[in-house]
Coordinates of C-alpha atoms and ligand atoms in Angstrom, one line a residue:
Chain F
M73 CA 9.1 -89.8 99.2
A74 CA 12.4 -91.8 98.9
E75 CA 15.7 -89.7 98.4
H76 CA 16.1 -90.2 95.2
L77 CA 17.5 -87.7 92.9
L78 CA 15.3 -88.4 89.7
V79 CA 11.7 -90.3 89.9
I80 CA 9.9 -91.2 86.6
E81 CA 6.4 -92.5 87.4
N82 CA 4.1 -94.2 85.0
L83 CA 5.1 -91.9 82.2
H84 CA 2.9 -91.5 79.2
K85 CA 3.6 -89.6 75.7
T86 CA 2.0 -89.3 72.9
F87 CA 2.6 -87.6 69.2
G88 CA -0.5 -87.3 67.7
A89 CA -2.5 -90.5 68.0
T90 CA 1.1 -92.5 68.0
E91 CA 1.8 -93.4 72.1
V92 CA 5.8 -93.1 72.1
L93 CA 6.1 -93.8 75.8
R94 CA 3.9 -96.2 77.7
G95 CA 4.1 -96.0 81.1
V96 CA 7.8 -95.7 82.3
D97 CA 9.0 -96.1 85.7
L98 CA 12.8 -95.2 86.7
N99 CA 14.8 -94.3 89.9
V100 CA 17.6 -92.5 89.4
D101 CA 20.1 -91.7 92.6
S102 CA 22.9 -89.5 93.0
G103 CA 26.0 -90.8 91.5
D104 CA 24.3 -93.2 89.4
V105 CA 25.1 -93.8 85.7
V106 CA 22.3 -94.9 83.9
S107 CA 22.4 -95.7 80.1
I108 CA 19.6 -96.3 77.8
I109 CA 19.8 -98.5 75.2
G110 CA 17.0 -99.9 72.4
S111 CA 16.3 -99.8 69.1
S112 CA 15.4 -96.8 67.0
G113 CA 12.1 -95.2 67.4
S114 CA 11.8 -97.2 71.0
G115 CA 11.4 -93.8 72.7
K116 CA 15.1 -93.1 74.2
T117 CA 15.2 -89.3 73.0
T118 CA 11.5 -88.5 73.9
L119 CA 12.2 -90.2 77.9
L120 CA 15.2 -87.8 77.9
R121 CA 13.3 -84.5 76.8
C122 CA 10.5 -85.3 79.3
V123 CA 12.9 -84.9 81.9
N124 CA 14.0 -81.4 81.0
M125 CA 10.2 -80.4 79.3
L126 CA 11.5 -80.2 76.1
E127 CA 8.6 -82.2 75.6
D128 CA 5.4 -81.8 77.5
Y129 CA 4.0 -85.9 78.6
H130 CA 0.6 -86.5 78.7
E131 CA 0.3 -88.7 82.0
G132 CA 2.7 -89.3 84.7
R133 CA 4.9 -87.5 86.9
V134 CA 8.9 -86.8 86.7
L135 CA 10.5 -85.3 90.1
I136 CA 13.8 -83.9 90.6
D137 CA 14.9 -84.1 94.4
G138 CA 11.0 -84.5 95.1
E139 CA 10.0 -81.6 92.7
E140 CA 7.6 -82.5 90.3
I141 CA 8.9 -81.2 87.0
G142 CA 6.6 -79.3 84.4
Y143 CA 3.4 -79.7 86.1
T144 CA 1.0 -79.1 89.3
R145 CA -2.3 -80.5 90.2
H146 CA -5.5 -78.5 91.1
D147 CA -8.4 -80.7 92.2
G148 CA -6.8 -83.6 90.7
K149 CA -6.2 -82.1 87.4
R150 CA -3.0 -81.4 86.0
V151 CA -2.1 -78.2 85.2
R152 CA 1.2 -77.4 83.2
L153 CA 3.4 -74.8 85.4
P154 CA 4.6 -71.1 84.2
N155 CA 7.2 -71.0 81.8
S156 CA 9.6 -68.8 83.9
T157 CA 9.1 -72.3 86.4
I158 CA 9.8 -74.3 83.7
A159 CA 12.7 -72.7 82.5
R160 CA 14.0 -73.2 86.4
Q161 CA 13.6 -76.6 86.5
R162 CA 15.2 -77.3 83.2
A163 CA 18.5 -75.4 84.7
L164 CA 18.4 -78.5 87.4
T165 CA 19.3 -80.8 84.4
G166 CA 21.8 -80.3 82.0
M167 CA 21.6 -81.3 78.1
A168 CA 23.9 -82.6 75.6
F169 CA 22.4 -83.3 72.4
Q170 CA 23.2 -85.3 69.4
T171 CA 23.8 -82.7 66.8
F172 CA 26.0 -80.2 69.8
N173 CA 23.9 -77.2 69.1
L174 CA 26.5 -74.8 70.1
F175 CA 26.0 -71.0 69.8
P176 CA 27.5 -70.3 66.3
H177 CA 27.9 -66.6 66.8
L178 CA 29.9 -67.1 70.1
T179 CA 33.5 -68.7 70.8
A180 CA 33.6 -71.5 72.9
L181 CA 34.4 -69.8 76.0
K182 CA 31.4 -67.3 75.4
N183 CA 29.0 -70.3 74.8
V184 CA 30.0 -71.7 78.0
T185 CA 29.7 -68.1 79.5
L186 CA 26.1 -67.3 78.0
G187 CA 24.1 -69.2 80.7
L188 CA 26.3 -68.6 83.3
V189 CA 26.1 -64.8 83.1
K190 CA 22.4 -64.6 81.4
V191 CA 20.6 -67.1 83.4
R192 CA 22.4 -67.7 86.6
G193 CA 23.2 -64.0 87.1
L194 CA 27.0 -64.5 88.0
A195 CA 29.6 -61.5 87.7
K196 CA 31.5 -61.9 83.9
D197 CA 34.7 -62.5 85.8
E198 CA 33.1 -65.1 87.9
A199 CA 31.4 -66.7 84.8
V200 CA 34.7 -66.6 82.9
G201 CA 37.0 -68.3 85.5
I202 CA 34.4 -71.1 85.8
A203 CA 33.8 -71.6 82.4
R204 CA 37.7 -71.4 81.7
R205 CA 37.6 -74.9 84.7
W206 CA 35.1 -76.8 82.6
L207 CA 37.2 -75.9 79.3
D208 CA 40.2 -77.1 80.9
R209 CA 38.3 -80.1 82.4
V210 CA 37.4 -81.5 78.5
G211 CA 40.5 -80.5 77.1
M212 CA 39.2 -77.3 75.1
L213 CA 41.0 -74.4 76.8
D214 CA 43.6 -73.5 74.1
R215 CA 40.3 -73.2 71.7
Q216 CA 38.2 -71.0 74.1
D217 CA 38.5 -68.2 71.4
H218 CA 37.5 -70.7 68.5
Y219 CA 34.0 -70.2 67.3
P220 CA 32.3 -73.6 66.8
S221 CA 32.7 -73.5 62.8
Q222 CA 36.4 -73.7 63.6
L223 CA 36.1 -76.5 65.8
S224 CA 35.9 -80.2 64.4
G225 CA 32.8 -82.2 65.8
G226 CA 34.4 -83.6 68.7
Q227 CA 35.7 -80.5 70.2
Q228 CA 32.3 -79.1 69.4
Q229 CA 30.5 -81.8 71.6
R230 CA 33.3 -81.5 74.5
V231 CA 32.5 -77.9 74.6
A232 CA 28.9 -78.5 74.5
I233 CA 29.2 -80.7 77.3
A234 CA 31.1 -78.1 79.3
R235 CA 28.7 -75.4 78.4
A236 CA 25.9 -77.4 80.0
I237 CA 28.2 -78.8 83.2
A238 CA 29.2 -75.5 83.9
M239 CA 26.1 -74.3 84.8
N240 CA 26.5 -77.2 87.9
P241 CA 23.2 -79.4 86.9
K242 CA 21.8 -81.9 89.2
L243 CA 21.5 -84.4 86.5
M244 CA 23.0 -84.6 82.9
L245 CA 21.1 -85.9 80.2
F246 CA 23.2 -87.2 77.0
D247 CA 21.2 -88.1 74.1
E248 CA 23.7 -90.4 71.4
V249 CA 26.5 -87.7 71.9
T250 CA 28.6 -89.6 69.6
S251 CA 26.5 -90.7 66.7
A252 CA 27.1 -87.5 64.8
L253 CA 30.9 -87.7 65.0
D254 CA 33.3 -89.7 62.6
P255 CA 34.8 -92.7 64.2
E256 CA 37.9 -91.1 65.1
L257 CA 36.5 -88.4 67.4
V258 CA 34.3 -90.9 69.2
N259 CA 36.7 -91.7 72.0
E260 CA 37.8 -88.2 72.8
V261 CA 33.9 -87.3 73.5
L262 CA 33.3 -90.5 75.6
N263 CA 36.8 -90.1 77.8
V264 CA 35.2 -87.0 78.8
I265 CA 31.8 -88.3 79.8
R266 CA 33.6 -91.5 81.5
D267 CA 36.0 -89.0 83.3
L268 CA 32.9 -87.1 84.6
A269 CA 31.1 -90.5 85.6
R270 CA 34.6 -91.3 87.5
D271 CA 33.9 -88.0 89.4
G272 CA 30.4 -88.7 90.4
M273 CA 28.1 -86.6 88.0
T274 CA 24.9 -88.1 88.1
M275 CA 24.0 -89.1 84.5
L276 CA 21.2 -90.5 82.0
L277 CA 22.4 -91.3 78.7
V278 CA 21.2 -92.8 75.6
T279 CA 24.1 -94.5 73.6
H280 CA 24.8 -96.8 70.7
E281 CA 28.2 -97.3 72.0
M282 CA 27.8 -100.8 73.8
R283 CA 30.5 -101.1 75.0
F284 CA 31.3 -97.9 76.7
A285 CA 27.6 -98.2 78.2
Y286 CA 28.9 -101.9 79.9
D287 CA 31.9 -100.0 81.2
V288 CA 30.7 -96.7 82.5
S289 CA 27.3 -97.3 83.8
T290 CA 25.6 -98.5 87.2
T291 CA 22.6 -99.5 85.5
V292 CA 21.5 -100.2 81.9
I293 CA 18.1 -99.8 80.6
F294 CA 16.8 -101.5 77.6
M295 CA 13.8 -99.7 75.8
H296 CA 11.1 -101.3 73.7
E297 CA 7.9 -99.7 72.2
G298 CA 7.8 -97.0 74.6
R299 CA 8.7 -99.0 77.7
I300 CA 11.5 -100.1 80.0
H301 CA 11.4 -103.9 78.6
E302 CA 14.7 -104.9 80.7
A303 CA 16.8 -102.9 83.3
G304 CA 19.7 -104.0 85.7
P305 CA 23.4 -104.1 86.2
P306 CA 25.8 -104.2 82.9
S307 CA 26.7 -107.2 83.8
E308 CA 23.2 -108.4 83.9
V309 CA 21.9 -106.7 80.8
F310 CA 24.4 -107.4 78.5
I311 CA 25.5 -110.9 79.4
R312 CA 22.7 -112.3 80.4
P313 CA 19.8 -111.1 78.7
R314 CA 16.6 -112.4 80.2
T315 CA 14.3 -111.3 77.8
P316 CA 14.7 -112.8 74.1
R317 CA 14.0 -109.2 72.4
L318 CA 17.2 -108.0 74.8
A319 CA 19.2 -110.8 73.9
E320 CA 18.3 -110.3 70.3
F321 CA 19.5 -106.5 70.2
I322 CA 22.7 -107.1 72.0
Q323 CA 23.4 -110.2 69.4
N324 CA 22.9 -108.0 66.8
S325 CA 24.8 -104.9 68.5
S326 CA 28.2 -104.7 68.2
F327 CA 29.0 -105.4 71.7
R328 CA 31.5 -108.4 72.9
A329 CA 32.2 -109.0 76.2
Chain P
M210 CA 20.2 -30.1 18.1
G211 CA 22.7 -28.2 19.8
Y212 CA 21.7 -28.6 23.2
Q213 CA 24.1 -27.1 25.6
L214 CA 24.6 -29.2 29.2
N215 CA 24.7 -26.1 31.6
F216 CA 24.7 -27.2 35.4
D217 CA 24.9 -23.7 36.8
A218 CA 21.2 -23.4 37.9
V219 CA 21.6 -27.3 39.4
W220 CA 24.6 -26.1 41.3
R221 CA 23.1 -22.9 42.9
N222 CA 20.1 -24.9 44.2
F223 CA 22.7 -27.7 44.9
D224 CA 22.0 -27.1 48.8
L225 CA 18.5 -27.6 48.2
L226 CA 19.1 -30.9 46.5
L227 CA 21.5 -32.3 49.6
S228 CA 18.9 -31.3 52.0
G229 CA 16.3 -33.5 50.0
L230 CA 19.2 -36.1 50.2
G231 CA 19.7 -35.9 54.0
L232 CA 15.6 -36.0 54.7
G233 CA 15.4 -39.1 52.4
L234 CA 18.0 -40.8 54.5
A235 CA 16.5 -40.2 57.6
L236 CA 13.1 -41.0 56.6
A237 CA 14.9 -44.2 55.4
V238 CA 16.7 -44.8 58.7
V239 CA 13.4 -44.2 61.1
S240 CA 11.1 -46.0 59.3
I241 CA 14.0 -48.8 58.9
F242 CA 14.4 -49.0 62.6
L243 CA 10.6 -49.1 63.1
G244 CA 10.0 -51.3 60.4
S245 CA 12.2 -53.8 61.6
L246 CA 10.7 -54.4 65.1
I247 CA 7.4 -54.4 63.3
G248 CA 9.0 -57.2 60.9
L249 CA 10.7 -59.2 64.3
V250 CA 7.4 -59.4 65.9
A251 CA 5.5 -60.4 63.1
A252 CA 8.2 -63.1 61.9
F253 CA 7.9 -64.3 65.5
A254 CA 3.7 -64.4 65.2
M255 CA 4.3 -66.2 61.7
V256 CA 6.2 -69.0 63.3
S257 CA 4.2 -69.1 66.1
K258 CA 1.9 -71.8 67.3
N259 CA -1.0 -69.5 67.6
R260 CA -3.0 -69.7 65.1
L261 CA -4.9 -65.8 66.0
W262 CA -1.4 -64.1 66.0
R263 CA -0.2 -66.4 62.8
G264 CA -3.6 -65.1 61.1
L265 CA -3.1 -61.4 61.7
A266 CA 0.9 -61.7 60.8
V267 CA -0.1 -63.4 57.6
G268 CA -2.9 -61.1 56.7
Y269 CA -0.8 -57.9 57.5
V270 CA 2.2 -59.0 55.1
T271 CA -0.1 -60.5 52.3
A272 CA -2.5 -57.1 52.4
I273 CA 0.4 -54.6 52.4
R274 CA 2.6 -56.8 49.9
N275 CA -0.4 -56.6 47.3
T276 CA -0.8 -53.0 47.4
P277 CA 1.3 -50.5 45.7
I278 CA 3.2 -48.2 47.9
L279 CA 2.3 -45.1 46.2
V280 CA -1.3 -46.4 46.9
L281 CA -0.7 -46.4 50.9
I282 CA 1.1 -43.2 50.9
F283 CA -2.0 -41.9 49.3
F284 CA -4.4 -43.6 51.7
T285 CA -2.5 -42.8 54.6
F286 CA -2.2 -39.3 53.6
F287 CA -5.6 -38.6 52.2
A288 CA -8.1 -41.3 53.5
L289 CA -6.8 -41.6 57.0
P290 CA -7.5 -38.1 58.1
Q291 CA -11.1 -38.7 57.4
F292 CA -11.2 -41.2 59.8
G293 CA -9.9 -38.4 62.3
V294 CA -6.1 -39.7 62.2
R295 CA -4.1 -36.2 62.0
F296 CA -0.7 -36.6 60.2
D297 CA 1.5 -33.7 58.7
K298 CA 3.2 -35.3 55.4
I299 CA 6.3 -36.4 56.9
E300 CA 5.1 -38.8 59.9
S301 CA 2.2 -39.4 57.4
F302 CA 5.1 -40.6 54.9
V303 CA 7.0 -42.3 57.9
F304 CA 4.5 -44.1 59.4
T305 CA 3.6 -45.4 55.3
L306 CA 7.0 -46.8 54.8
T307 CA 7.4 -48.1 58.1
V308 CA 4.6 -50.0 57.5
Y309 CA 5.5 -50.9 54.4
A310 CA 9.3 -52.1 55.4
G311 CA 7.3 -54.0 58.4
A312 CA 5.6 -56.4 55.8
Y313 CA 8.8 -56.8 53.7
L314 CA 10.8 -57.7 56.5
T315 CA 8.5 -59.8 58.4
E316 CA 9.2 -61.8 55.1
V317 CA 12.7 -61.6 55.6
F318 CA 12.7 -62.4 59.3
R319 CA 10.2 -65.4 58.6
G320 CA 13.2 -67.0 56.2
G321 CA 15.6 -66.7 58.6
L322 CA 14.0 -68.3 61.8
M323 CA 12.5 -71.1 59.7
A324 CA 16.0 -71.9 58.5
L325 CA 17.5 -72.2 61.8
P326 CA 18.2 -75.7 63.2
R327 CA 15.6 -76.1 66.1
G328 CA 18.5 -77.1 68.6
L329 CA 19.7 -73.6 68.7
R330 CA 16.5 -72.3 70.4
E331 CA 16.8 -75.8 72.6
A332 CA 20.2 -75.4 73.5
G333 CA 19.2 -72.1 75.3
L334 CA 15.9 -73.5 76.8
A335 CA 18.0 -76.4 78.2
L336 CA 20.3 -74.0 79.8
G337 CA 17.3 -72.4 81.8
M338 CA 16.6 -69.6 79.6
T339 CA 12.9 -68.6 79.0
E340 CA 11.7 -68.7 75.3
W341 CA 11.8 -64.8 75.3
R342 CA 15.3 -65.0 76.6
A343 CA 16.8 -67.8 74.5
N344 CA 15.1 -65.7 71.2
L345 CA 16.8 -62.6 72.7
W346 CA 20.1 -64.2 73.3
V347 CA 20.5 -67.1 71.0
V348 CA 17.6 -67.1 68.2
I349 CA 17.6 -63.1 67.0
P350 CA 21.4 -62.8 67.2
V351 CA 22.0 -65.9 65.1
M352 CA 19.0 -65.4 62.5
I353 CA 20.2 -61.9 61.9
R354 CA 23.5 -62.6 61.1
N355 CA 22.2 -65.0 58.5
V356 CA 19.8 -63.1 56.9
L357 CA 22.3 -59.6 56.6
P358 CA 22.5 -59.7 52.8
A359 CA 18.9 -60.0 52.2
L360 CA 18.1 -57.2 54.8
S361 CA 20.9 -55.0 53.0
N362 CA 18.9 -55.4 49.7
N363 CA 15.6 -54.4 51.5
F364 CA 17.1 -51.4 53.0
I365 CA 18.7 -50.2 49.9
S366 CA 14.9 -50.3 48.3
L367 CA 13.5 -48.9 50.9
F368 CA 15.7 -45.9 50.9
K369 CA 14.9 -45.6 46.9
D370 CA 11.1 -45.5 47.8
T371 CA 11.6 -42.5 49.7
S372 CA 11.3 -40.6 46.6
L373 CA 7.8 -41.4 46.7
A374 CA 7.1 -39.2 49.4
A375 CA 7.6 -36.3 46.8
A376 CA 4.1 -37.5 45.7
I377 CA 2.7 -35.9 49.3
A378 CA 5.2 -33.0 49.1
V379 CA 7.2 -34.2 51.2
P380 CA 10.6 -32.0 50.7
E381 CA 13.0 -34.6 50.0
L382 CA 15.7 -35.3 46.8
T383 CA 13.1 -35.9 43.9
F384 CA 11.1 -33.0 45.2
Y385 CA 13.6 -30.6 44.9
A386 CA 14.8 -32.0 41.9
R387 CA 11.3 -31.7 40.0
Q388 CA 11.2 -28.1 41.4
I389 CA 14.5 -27.1 40.0
N390 CA 13.6 -28.7 36.8
V391 CA 10.1 -26.7 36.7
N392 CA 11.7 -23.5 37.8
T393 CA 15.5 -23.5 35.9
F394 CA 13.7 -25.9 32.5
R395 CA 17.2 -27.3 32.9
V396 CA 15.6 -30.8 32.3
I397 CA 18.5 -33.2 31.9
E398 CA 20.8 -31.4 34.1
T399 CA 18.6 -31.7 36.9
W400 CA 17.5 -35.3 36.5
M401 CA 21.1 -36.7 35.7
V402 CA 22.2 -34.9 39.4
A403 CA 19.3 -36.3 41.3
S404 CA 19.8 -39.8 39.9
L405 CA 23.8 -39.5 40.6
M406 CA 22.9 -38.8 44.0
Y407 CA 20.8 -41.8 44.3
V408 CA 23.2 -43.9 43.2
A409 CA 26.3 -42.4 45.2
A410 CA 23.8 -42.8 48.2
C411 CA 23.2 -46.1 47.4
Y412 CA 26.4 -47.3 46.9
L413 CA 27.4 -46.0 50.2
I414 CA 24.8 -47.6 52.1
A415 CA 25.7 -50.8 50.4
A416 CA 29.3 -50.6 51.2
A417 CA 28.6 -49.5 54.9
L418 CA 26.2 -52.9 55.2
R419 CA 28.8 -55.2 53.8
R420 CA 31.4 -53.7 56.3
L421 CA 28.6 -54.2 58.9
E422 CA 28.0 -57.8 57.5
R423 CA 31.9 -58.6 57.7
R424 CA 32.0 -57.1 61.1
L425 CA 29.1 -59.8 62.3
A426 CA 29.8 -62.2 60.4
I427 CA 30.5 -65.7 61.9
P428 CA 34.3 -66.5 61.5
R429 CA 34.6 -70.0 59.0
Ligands
ATP195 N1 8.3 -84.5 67.0 C1 8.0 -85.5 67.4 N2 6.7 -85.6 66.3 C2 6.0 -86.6 66.0 N3 6.4 -87.6 66.3 C3 7.8 -87.9 67.0 C4 8.4 -86.9 67.4 N4 9.2 -87.3 67.9 C5 9.6 -88.4 68.0 N5 8.6 -88.7 67.1 C6 8.3 -90.2 67.5 O1 8.3 -90.9 68.4 C7 8.6 -92.3 68.5 C8 10.4 -92.3 69.5 O2 11.5 -91.3 69.1 P1 12.8 -91.4 69.5 O3 13.0 -90.1 69.1 O4 12.3 -90.9 71.4 O5 13.3 -92.5 69.5 P2 14.9 -93.1 69.6 O6 14.4 -94.3 70.6 O7 15.5 -92.1 70.4 O8 15.3 -93.4 68.4 P3 16.7 -93.2 67.9 O9 17.3 -94.2 68.2 O10 16.1 -93.3 66.3 O11 17.6 -91.6 68.2 C9 9.4 -92.7 67.0 O12 8.1 -93.5 66.6 C10 9.8 -91.2 66.0 O13 9.0 -91.4 64.8
MG196 MG1 17.0 -90.8 69.6

């Protein structure tokens, strides 16, 4: 097996009668920043959610560091792994959501320490140390005692990113983390991600921020109708799209070189 | 009419009324506690994907909520022993009120669960929590806070339902009030004092629950 950090092979996913992912293949190496672009309903979110098994999938494989995620095979039949194993595998990745999803009853600090203490089993002091370091990194240390409802959207999203990364995942999944934000708050979040990318964090991110994808990505993937329609370095995908679909998509987006 | 209010007989028996109130509160606390556990489990069953669990929970809640509590009390006390289930009257009443409370609290908790954004649970799962742990550390703590006002109303109403234990001679406040009424003929005075005692107890319970609500409230 090649040394890819993440391997997605022939991934298929259906919701009822509609096939949302129709055979996705993707390799991500350590340190890669892979942006997923594409029109609404093309399956971007679903693809991310299959990587951490928030959605089951019906065919294909997802491997992280060579370990198959979610399923195993018995006599050629796929069998879903026990929930406890899947829970452990989910911790291999971190996820930031469009709607932040902070725990509303906990302060910013406790949002970050909860997983460290309850899932990773760290002592409280150690967890607080790690949490404070990451809150500082996203510029939220001075708000560590605030509750989510006392923070702006951009601040909540930065705490949510700190919460995910503090768990030390091998791979970060970002799903349109700025689309629920007021325009003036978008950049503070994008800057955090940019900073993490520069630091070598491996990430798979769905975004509608074309300029941002162009700037930070090592690879850009264009999804269309449940497949990867085109993929390549940002300079190719944005400047010299090979397919009319992608050309049209770029044309209609806000992207200007 | 010239009826002279005279509370002497009531005051002489006031310790009985007080002990009755104490028992009523104890019955309520135990039943509400156990009923809350049943309610939580049944609420998760109701929102689960498993049809069997869902069916059982719906059946339980529907059956209990559509039976008058007095009938449930009599059923447990008179009918269950016929099947060989032996209770003393206090156990019998606690059992009934627990089952009854469980059905109403299931509805409260179910509403709370359905009102939560789905991303909350998923955020816990994404951190590597199992379903159970995500429920324990995220879903339940947030849900409970959201339903506290509804919970308080139910608790008070369940406390008042302890007066029905008098029907099977459980010596709580209403039971003693009736006894004093019969023995002393101080009808108005007895029921006046008993009513005021219920009012005061409910008021104090409500005040305590409001304090708890404020303590647990998620800051805005
Ligand atoms: N839980 C679900 N049940 C049924 N259908 C779903 C579900 N989630 C997504 N879908 C459908 O799957 C398709 C892909 O959805 P997905 O959310 O992955 O798209 P997306 O590319 O992320 O779109 P957007 O840019 O709007 O976020 C859509 O047609 C959507 O309606
Ligand atoms: Mg999406």
